[in-house]
Each structure stands twice: as C-alpha cells, then as structure tokens.
mmCIF file of C-alpha atoms in Angstrom:
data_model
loop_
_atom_site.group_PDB
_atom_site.id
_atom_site.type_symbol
_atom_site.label_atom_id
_atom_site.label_comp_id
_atom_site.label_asym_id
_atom_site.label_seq_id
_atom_site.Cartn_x
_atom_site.Cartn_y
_atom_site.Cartn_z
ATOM 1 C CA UNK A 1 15.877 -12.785 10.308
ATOM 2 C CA UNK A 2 17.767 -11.629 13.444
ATOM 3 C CA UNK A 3 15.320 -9.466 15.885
ATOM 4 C CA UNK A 4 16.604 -6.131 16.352
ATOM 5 C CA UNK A 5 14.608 -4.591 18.518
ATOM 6 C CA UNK A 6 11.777 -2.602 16.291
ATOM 7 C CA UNK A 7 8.736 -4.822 18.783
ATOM 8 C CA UNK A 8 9.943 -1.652 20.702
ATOM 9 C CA UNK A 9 9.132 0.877 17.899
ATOM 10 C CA UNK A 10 5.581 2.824 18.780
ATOM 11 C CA UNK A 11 3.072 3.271 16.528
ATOM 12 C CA UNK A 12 3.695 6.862 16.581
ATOM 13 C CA UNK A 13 7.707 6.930 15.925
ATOM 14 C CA UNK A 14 7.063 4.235 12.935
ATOM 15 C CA UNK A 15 4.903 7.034 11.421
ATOM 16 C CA UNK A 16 7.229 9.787 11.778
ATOM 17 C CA UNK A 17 10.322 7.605 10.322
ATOM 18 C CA UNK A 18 8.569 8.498 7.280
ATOM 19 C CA UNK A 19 10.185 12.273 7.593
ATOM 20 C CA UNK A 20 12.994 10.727 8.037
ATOM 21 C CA UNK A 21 13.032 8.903 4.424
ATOM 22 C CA UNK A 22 12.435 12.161 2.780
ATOM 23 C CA UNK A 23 15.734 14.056 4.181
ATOM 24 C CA UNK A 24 19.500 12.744 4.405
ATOM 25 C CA UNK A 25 20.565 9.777 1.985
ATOM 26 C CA UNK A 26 17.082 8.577 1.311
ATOM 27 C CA UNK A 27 16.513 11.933 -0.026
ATOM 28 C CA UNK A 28 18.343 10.668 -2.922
ATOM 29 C CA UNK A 29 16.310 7.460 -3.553
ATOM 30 C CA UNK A 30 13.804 8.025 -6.314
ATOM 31 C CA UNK A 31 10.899 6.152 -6.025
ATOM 32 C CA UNK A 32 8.496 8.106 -8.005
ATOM 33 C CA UNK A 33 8.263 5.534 -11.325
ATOM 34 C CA UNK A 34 7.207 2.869 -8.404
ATOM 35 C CA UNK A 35 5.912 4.555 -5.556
ATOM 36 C CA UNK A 36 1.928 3.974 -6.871
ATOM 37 C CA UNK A 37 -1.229 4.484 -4.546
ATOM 38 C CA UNK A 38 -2.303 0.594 -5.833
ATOM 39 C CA UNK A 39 1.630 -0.341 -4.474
ATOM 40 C CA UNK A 40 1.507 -3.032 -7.294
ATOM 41 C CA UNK A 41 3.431 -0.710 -9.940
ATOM 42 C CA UNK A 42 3.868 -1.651 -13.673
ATOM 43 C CA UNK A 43 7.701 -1.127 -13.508
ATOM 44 C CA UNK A 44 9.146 -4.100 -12.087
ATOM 45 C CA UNK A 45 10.044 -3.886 -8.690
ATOM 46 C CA UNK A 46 12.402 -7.028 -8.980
ATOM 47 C CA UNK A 47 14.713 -4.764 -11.098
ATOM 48 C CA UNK A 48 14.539 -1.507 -8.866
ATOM 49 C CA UNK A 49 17.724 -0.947 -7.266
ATOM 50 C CA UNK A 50 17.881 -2.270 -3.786
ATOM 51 C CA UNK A 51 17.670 1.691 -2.014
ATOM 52 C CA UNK A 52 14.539 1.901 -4.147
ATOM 53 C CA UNK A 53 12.565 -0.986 -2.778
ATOM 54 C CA UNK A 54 14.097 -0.416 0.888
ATOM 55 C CA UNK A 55 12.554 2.797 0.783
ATOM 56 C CA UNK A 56 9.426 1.499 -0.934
ATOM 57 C CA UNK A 57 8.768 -0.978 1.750
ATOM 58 C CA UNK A 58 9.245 1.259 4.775
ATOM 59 C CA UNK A 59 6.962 3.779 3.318
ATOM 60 C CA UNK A 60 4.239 1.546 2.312
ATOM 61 C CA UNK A 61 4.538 -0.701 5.893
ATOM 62 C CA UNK A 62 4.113 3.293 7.702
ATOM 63 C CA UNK A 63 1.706 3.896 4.980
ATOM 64 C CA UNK A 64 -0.519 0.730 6.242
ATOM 65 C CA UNK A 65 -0.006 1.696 9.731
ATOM 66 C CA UNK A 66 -1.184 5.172 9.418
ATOM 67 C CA UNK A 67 -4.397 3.900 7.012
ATOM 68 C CA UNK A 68 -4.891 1.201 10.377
ATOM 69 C CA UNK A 69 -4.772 4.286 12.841
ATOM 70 C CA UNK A 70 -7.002 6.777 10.954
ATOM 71 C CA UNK A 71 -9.978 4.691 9.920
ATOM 72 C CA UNK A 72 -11.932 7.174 8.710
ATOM 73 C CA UNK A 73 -14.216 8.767 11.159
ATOM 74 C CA UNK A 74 -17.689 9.302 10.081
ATOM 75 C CA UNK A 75 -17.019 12.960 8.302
ATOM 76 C CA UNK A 76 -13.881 11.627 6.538
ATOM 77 C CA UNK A 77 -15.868 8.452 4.780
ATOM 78 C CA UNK A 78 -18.851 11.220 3.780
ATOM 79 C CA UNK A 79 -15.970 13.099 2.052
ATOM 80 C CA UNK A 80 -14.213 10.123 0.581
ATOM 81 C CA UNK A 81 -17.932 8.883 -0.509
ATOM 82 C CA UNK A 82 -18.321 12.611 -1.958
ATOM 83 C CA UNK A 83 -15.583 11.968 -4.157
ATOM 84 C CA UNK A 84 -16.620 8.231 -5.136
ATOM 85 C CA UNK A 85 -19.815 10.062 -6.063
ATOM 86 C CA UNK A 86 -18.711 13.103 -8.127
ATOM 87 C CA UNK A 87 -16.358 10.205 -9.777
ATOM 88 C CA UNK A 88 -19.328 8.720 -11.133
ATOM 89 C CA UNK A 89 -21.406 11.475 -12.187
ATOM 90 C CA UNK A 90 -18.510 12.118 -14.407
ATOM 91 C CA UNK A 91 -18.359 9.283 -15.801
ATOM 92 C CA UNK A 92 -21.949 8.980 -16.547
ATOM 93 C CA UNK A 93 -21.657 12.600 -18.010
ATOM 94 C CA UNK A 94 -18.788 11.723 -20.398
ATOM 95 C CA UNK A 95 -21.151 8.559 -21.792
ATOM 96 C CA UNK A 96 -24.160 10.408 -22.006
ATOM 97 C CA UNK A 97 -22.396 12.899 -24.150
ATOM 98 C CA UNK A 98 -20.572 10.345 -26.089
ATOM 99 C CA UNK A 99 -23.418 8.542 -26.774
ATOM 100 C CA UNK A 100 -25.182 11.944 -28.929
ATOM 101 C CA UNK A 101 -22.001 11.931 -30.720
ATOM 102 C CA UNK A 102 -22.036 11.901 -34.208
ATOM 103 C CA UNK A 103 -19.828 9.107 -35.435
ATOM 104 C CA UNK A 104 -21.505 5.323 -34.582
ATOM 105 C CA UNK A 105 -18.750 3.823 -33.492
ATOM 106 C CA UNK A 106 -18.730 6.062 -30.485
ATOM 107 C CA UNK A 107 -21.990 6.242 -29.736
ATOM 108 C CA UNK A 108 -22.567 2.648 -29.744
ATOM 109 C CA UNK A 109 -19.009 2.190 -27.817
ATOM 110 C CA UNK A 110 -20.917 4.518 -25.102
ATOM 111 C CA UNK A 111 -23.861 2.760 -24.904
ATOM 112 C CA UNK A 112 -22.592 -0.612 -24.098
ATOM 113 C CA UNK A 113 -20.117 0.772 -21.879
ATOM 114 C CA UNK A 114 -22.735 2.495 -19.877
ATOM 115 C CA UNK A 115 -25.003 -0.801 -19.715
ATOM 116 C CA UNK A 116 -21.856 -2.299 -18.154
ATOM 117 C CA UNK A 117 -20.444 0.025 -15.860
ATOM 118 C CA UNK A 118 -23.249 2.350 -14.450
ATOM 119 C CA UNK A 119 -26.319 1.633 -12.626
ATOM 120 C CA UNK A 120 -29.930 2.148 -13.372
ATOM 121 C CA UNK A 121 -30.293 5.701 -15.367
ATOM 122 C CA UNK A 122 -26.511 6.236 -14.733
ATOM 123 C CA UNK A 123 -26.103 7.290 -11.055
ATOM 124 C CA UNK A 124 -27.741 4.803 -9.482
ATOM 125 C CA UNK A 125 -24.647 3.146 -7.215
ATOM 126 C CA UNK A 126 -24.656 6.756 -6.022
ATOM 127 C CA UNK A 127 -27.074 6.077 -3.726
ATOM 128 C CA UNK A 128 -25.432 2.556 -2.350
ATOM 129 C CA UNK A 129 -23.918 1.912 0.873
ATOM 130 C CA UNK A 130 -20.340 2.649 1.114
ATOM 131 C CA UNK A 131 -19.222 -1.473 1.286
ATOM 132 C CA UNK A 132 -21.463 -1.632 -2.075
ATOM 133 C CA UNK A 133 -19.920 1.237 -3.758
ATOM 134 C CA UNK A 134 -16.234 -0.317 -3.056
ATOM 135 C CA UNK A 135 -17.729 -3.703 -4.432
ATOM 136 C CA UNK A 136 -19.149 -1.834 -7.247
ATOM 137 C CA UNK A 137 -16.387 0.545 -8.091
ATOM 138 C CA UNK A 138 -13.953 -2.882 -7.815
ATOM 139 C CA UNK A 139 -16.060 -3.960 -10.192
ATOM 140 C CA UNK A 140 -16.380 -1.268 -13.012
ATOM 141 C CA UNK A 141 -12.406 -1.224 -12.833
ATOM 142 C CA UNK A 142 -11.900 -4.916 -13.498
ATOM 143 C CA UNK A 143 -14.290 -4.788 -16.415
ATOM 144 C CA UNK A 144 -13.506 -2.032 -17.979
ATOM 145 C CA UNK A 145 -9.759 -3.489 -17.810
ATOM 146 C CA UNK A 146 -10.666 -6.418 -20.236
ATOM 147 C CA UNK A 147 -11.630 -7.284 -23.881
ATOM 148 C CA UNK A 148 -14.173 -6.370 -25.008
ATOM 149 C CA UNK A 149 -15.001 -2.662 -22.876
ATOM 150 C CA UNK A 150 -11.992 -2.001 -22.807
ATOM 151 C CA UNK A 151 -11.924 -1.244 -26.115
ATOM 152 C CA UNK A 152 -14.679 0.595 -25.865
ATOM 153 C CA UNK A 153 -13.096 2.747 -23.342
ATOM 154 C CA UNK A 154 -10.043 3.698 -25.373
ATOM 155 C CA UNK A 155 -12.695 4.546 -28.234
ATOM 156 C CA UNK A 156 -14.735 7.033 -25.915
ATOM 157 C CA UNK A 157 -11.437 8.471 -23.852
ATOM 158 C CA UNK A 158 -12.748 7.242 -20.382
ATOM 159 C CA UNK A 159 -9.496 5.820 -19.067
ATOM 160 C CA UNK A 160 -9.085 8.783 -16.875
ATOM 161 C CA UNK A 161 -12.604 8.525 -15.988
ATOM 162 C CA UNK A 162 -11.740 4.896 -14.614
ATOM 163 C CA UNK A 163 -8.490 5.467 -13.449
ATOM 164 C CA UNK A 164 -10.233 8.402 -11.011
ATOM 165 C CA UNK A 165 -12.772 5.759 -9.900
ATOM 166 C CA UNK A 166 -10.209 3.082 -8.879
ATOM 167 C CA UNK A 167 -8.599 5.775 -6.885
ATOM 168 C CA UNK A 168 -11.734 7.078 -5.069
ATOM 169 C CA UNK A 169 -12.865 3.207 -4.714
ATOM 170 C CA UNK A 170 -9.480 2.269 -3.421
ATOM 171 C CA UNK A 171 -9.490 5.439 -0.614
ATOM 172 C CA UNK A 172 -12.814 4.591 -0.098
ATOM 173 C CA UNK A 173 -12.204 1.104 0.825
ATOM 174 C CA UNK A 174 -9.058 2.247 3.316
ATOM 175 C CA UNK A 175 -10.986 4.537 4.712
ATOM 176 C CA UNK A 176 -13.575 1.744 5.601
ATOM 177 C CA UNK A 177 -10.555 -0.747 6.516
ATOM 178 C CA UNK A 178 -11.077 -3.196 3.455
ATOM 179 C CA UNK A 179 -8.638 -4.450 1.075
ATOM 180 C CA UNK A 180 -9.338 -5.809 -2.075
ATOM 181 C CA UNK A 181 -10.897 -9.314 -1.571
ATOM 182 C CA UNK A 182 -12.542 -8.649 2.134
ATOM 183 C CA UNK A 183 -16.460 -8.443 2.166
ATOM 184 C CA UNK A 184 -16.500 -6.166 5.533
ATOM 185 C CA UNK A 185 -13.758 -4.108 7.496
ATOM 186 C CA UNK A 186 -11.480 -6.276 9.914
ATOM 187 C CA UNK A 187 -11.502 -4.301 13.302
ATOM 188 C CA UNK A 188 -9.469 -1.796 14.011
ATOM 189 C CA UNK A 189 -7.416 -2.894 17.070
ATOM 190 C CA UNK A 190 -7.233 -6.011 14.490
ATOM 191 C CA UNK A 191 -5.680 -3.897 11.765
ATOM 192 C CA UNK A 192 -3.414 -2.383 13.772
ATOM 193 C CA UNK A 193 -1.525 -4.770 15.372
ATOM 194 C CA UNK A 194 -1.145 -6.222 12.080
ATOM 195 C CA UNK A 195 0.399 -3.330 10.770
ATOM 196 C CA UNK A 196 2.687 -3.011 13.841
ATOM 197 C CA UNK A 197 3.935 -7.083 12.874
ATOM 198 C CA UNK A 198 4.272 -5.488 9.199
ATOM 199 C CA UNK A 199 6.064 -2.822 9.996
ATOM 200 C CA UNK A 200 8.638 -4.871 12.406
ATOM 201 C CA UNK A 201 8.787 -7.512 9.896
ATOM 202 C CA UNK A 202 9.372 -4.386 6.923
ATOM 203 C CA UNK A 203 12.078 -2.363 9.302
ATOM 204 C CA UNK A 204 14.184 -5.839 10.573
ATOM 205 C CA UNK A 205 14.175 -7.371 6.478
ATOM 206 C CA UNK A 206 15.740 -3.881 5.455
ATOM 207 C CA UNK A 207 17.888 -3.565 8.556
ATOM 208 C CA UNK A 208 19.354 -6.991 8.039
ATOM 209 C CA UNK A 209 20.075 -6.232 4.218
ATOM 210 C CA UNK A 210 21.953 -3.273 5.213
ATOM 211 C CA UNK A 211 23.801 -5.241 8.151
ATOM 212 C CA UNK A 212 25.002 -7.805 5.404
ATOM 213 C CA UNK A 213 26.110 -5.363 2.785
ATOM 214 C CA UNK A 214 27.877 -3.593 5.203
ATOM 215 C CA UNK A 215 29.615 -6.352 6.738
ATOM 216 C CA UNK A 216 30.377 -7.403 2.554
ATOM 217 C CA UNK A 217 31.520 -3.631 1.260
ATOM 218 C CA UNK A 218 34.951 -2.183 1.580
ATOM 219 C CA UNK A 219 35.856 1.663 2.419
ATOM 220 C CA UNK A 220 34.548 3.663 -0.075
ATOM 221 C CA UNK A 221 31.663 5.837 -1.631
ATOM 222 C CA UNK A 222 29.133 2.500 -1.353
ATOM 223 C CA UNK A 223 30.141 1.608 2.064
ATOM 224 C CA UNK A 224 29.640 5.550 2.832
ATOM 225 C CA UNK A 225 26.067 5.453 1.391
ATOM 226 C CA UNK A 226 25.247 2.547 2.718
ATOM 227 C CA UNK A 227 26.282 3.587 6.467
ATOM 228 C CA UNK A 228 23.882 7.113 5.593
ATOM 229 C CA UNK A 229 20.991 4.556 4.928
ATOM 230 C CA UNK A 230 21.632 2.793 7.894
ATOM 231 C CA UNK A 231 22.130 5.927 10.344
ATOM 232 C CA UNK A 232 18.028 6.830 10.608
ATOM 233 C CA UNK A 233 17.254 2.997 11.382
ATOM 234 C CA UNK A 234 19.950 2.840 14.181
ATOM 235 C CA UNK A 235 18.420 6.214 15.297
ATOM 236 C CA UNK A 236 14.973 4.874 15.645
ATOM 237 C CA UNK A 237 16.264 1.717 17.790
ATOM 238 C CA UNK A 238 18.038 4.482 19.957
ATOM 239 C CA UNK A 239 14.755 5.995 20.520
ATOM 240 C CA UNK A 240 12.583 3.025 21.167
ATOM 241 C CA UNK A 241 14.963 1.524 24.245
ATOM 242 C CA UNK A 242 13.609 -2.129 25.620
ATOM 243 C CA UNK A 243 10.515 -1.760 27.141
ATOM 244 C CA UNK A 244 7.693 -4.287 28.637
ATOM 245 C CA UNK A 245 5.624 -5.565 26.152
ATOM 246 C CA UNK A 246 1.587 -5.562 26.494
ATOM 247 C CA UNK A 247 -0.374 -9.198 25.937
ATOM 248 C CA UNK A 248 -0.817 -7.799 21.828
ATOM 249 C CA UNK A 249 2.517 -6.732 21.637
ATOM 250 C CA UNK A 250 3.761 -10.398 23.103
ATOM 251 C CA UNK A 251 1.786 -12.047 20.405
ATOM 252 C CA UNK A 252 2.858 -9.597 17.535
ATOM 253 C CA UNK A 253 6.046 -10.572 18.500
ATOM 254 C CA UNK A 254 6.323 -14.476 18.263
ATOM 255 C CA UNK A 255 4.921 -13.723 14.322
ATOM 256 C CA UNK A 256 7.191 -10.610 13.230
ATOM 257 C CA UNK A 257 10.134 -11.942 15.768
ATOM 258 C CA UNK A 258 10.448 -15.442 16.143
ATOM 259 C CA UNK A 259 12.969 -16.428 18.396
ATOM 260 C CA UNK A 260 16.669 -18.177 17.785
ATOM 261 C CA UNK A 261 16.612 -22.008 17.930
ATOM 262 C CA UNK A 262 18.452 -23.428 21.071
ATOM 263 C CA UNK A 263 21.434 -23.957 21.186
ATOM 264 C CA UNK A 264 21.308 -26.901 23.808
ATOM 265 C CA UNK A 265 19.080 -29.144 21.553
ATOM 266 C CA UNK A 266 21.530 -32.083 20.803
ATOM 267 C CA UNK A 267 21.164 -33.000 17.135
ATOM 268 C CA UNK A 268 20.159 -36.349 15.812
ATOM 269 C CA UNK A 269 22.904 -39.069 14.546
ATOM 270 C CA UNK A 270 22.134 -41.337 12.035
ATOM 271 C CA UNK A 271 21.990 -44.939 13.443
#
C-alpha cells in the first residue's frame, strides 16, 4: 500500500472529512442498510458496492477516532449509565408484567427469562459499577441471542427491550474506552494513536483503490464519478502539507506506513 501522505492528516481534519462524505458524490452513496452502530451489519458487506464500503470505512475509522478523543468525561458516563439504567428497569417492567399474564406459556416464558437476564429482585445490576454493567449487559445480549431464551424472548416481545440494552451497553462501553472482549479501558493517549494508524491505514486502502480504478477506467460517466470520489481525499492531502512528525506519530507511522523495499538490495541467484 503506497504511503500517501495521510501520517500528515490531524486528528481534527480526519474528523471533519466526515462533512465532507455527506455532501458532493458521496452524497449519493447509501449506506443506510449497512451503516449499523455494532459496524458488523447483517447485509453482507462483501457484496456492497465498492462506494458503499469506501464510505463505510472512512466513517467508521473517523467514527473510532472521535469515540478515542471524547472518552466520556465524568457527566457524559453518568448520562450514558442513566440510560443503561432506565434500559433495565424496562426490561424488568415488561417481565414483571408478563409474568401476571394470563396465558402460561407467557408467564412461565417471563419467569425464566427474568432468572436469566436480571439481577436479584430485577434491578439489581443497576446499582453495579459501570465496567460490570458493560460485562453484564454483554452478557444478557449474548444469552438472550441463543436457544433456549431466545425463544422465550420472541414469546414475551422483549427483542426491543434487548436490542435497547445492547445499544446503551455498547455506548456505555465507548464511552468508558472498552471494546467487546477488553476487561478495563486501554488509555486514552493509547486509543488514540491507534485510531490515528486506523484512520491512515482506512484513508491510504481507499485512496489506493480509487488510484487503480482510475488508472483502469476510460472517459466516461464511471471515470467522472470516480474522479468526484477522489476530489475530497486529494483535498484533505492539500490541507495536511508535510510536516515534522512527533516520537508517536514516528511510530504510528512504521505500522500504518511501512516503507518501500530498497531498491539497492541485490537479489539472490540460485547456485
């Protein structure tokens, strides 16, 4: 992957590129049947057209970067926790009710599903730490997901009830600096310099595709799309002109940028 100069890109002009995906030619690219806050959608992404997952990389790469900069200060993860929390009182709610229901088929689907996805008399995790409540959340998602509760959930109509828990669990755990897997929050400085390799990495992948489907398209409506899709990304390099790079930067670099081979190297002959 040739290095074309996005080391250069600042945090703060990757971030607003993403205003730049929204007007133009990319205004055109529909990404809405992909573009999921989980970023592993159920319609394949190996059959999107090529625009689509250009676009969806770029966005999600800013996306990480932006989630890197703004872990949550104090008063953002008590609102995100507010949510987590009014998430579960709902869904304890909807089982307590569905459990006085009339038909037993119901009310025994609630009961079971409440002895496997709440706590104590319902809202216990409530009252957890916020790492807990991601591990818990995490949890009540994956089980709920599988045979046997997950019949039970399509019996009592709490798949919207989950599906607004995985989405407070998963802001939750961003707003923390967790991904799905990690035990604790990686640092921040951490995070973001690994977003800044992502990003690089993301912007010179879609920069080379373009480069090579340009070089491969004749005159003509595609080549003219194709050149409108390339303009912003030439525009950003424009903006972020050589500059000295910091010790981070340096090693951000030799990951997202690795350098040519030399040329000088003679190669080996067989004996």
């Amino acid at each position: 992957m040739a290095a074309h100069g996005y080391s250069f890109v600042t945090d703060k002009a990757f971030s607003a590129f993403a205003r730049d995906l929204e007007h133009g030619a990319w205004k055109g690219v529909l990404i809405g049947r992909y573009d999921v806050p989980s970023r592993v959608p159920t319609a394949l992404l190996f059959e999107a057209p090529r625009p689509v997952v250009w676009k969806l990389r770029a966005l999600w790469s800013i996306a990480a970067l932006d989630e890197a900069l703004g872990v949550a200060s104090a008063a953002a993860l008590a609102e995100l926790d507010a949510e987590w929390d009014a998430a579960q009182r709902a869904l304890h709610l909807l089982l307590a009710s569905a459990a006085e229901g009339r038909d037993p088929a119901h009310r025994d689907a609630a009961i079971r599903l409440r002895s496997a996805l709440l706590a104590g008399a319902g809202t216990e995790q409530t009252q957890y730490g916020y790492d807990a409540e991601v591990d818990f959340g995490w949890h009540q998602v994956a089980i709920a997901s599988k045979a046997p509760r997950s019949a039970d959930v399509k019996k009592v109509g709490a798949g919207a009830y989950l599906k607004r828990i995985e989405e407070a669990t998963t802001a939750l755990a961003r707003g923390l600096g967790r991904s799905s897997g990690q035990t604790r929050a990686i640092a921040r400085s951490k995070r973001i310099r690994e977003a800044m390799a992502a990003c690089t990495s993301a912007f010179n992948a879609i920069h080379d595709e373009i480069s090579w489907l340009l070089e491969h398209t004749p005159s003509g409506k595609q080549r003219e799309l194709l050149e409108a899709l390339h303009a912003p990304f030439l525009a950003l390099l424009e903006r972020s002109p050589p500059r000295a790079l910091t010790a981070d930067e340096k090693d951000d670099t030799a990951t997202a940028e690795p350098p040519s081979p030399r040329l000088d190297r003679p190669e080996s002959t067989p004996a």
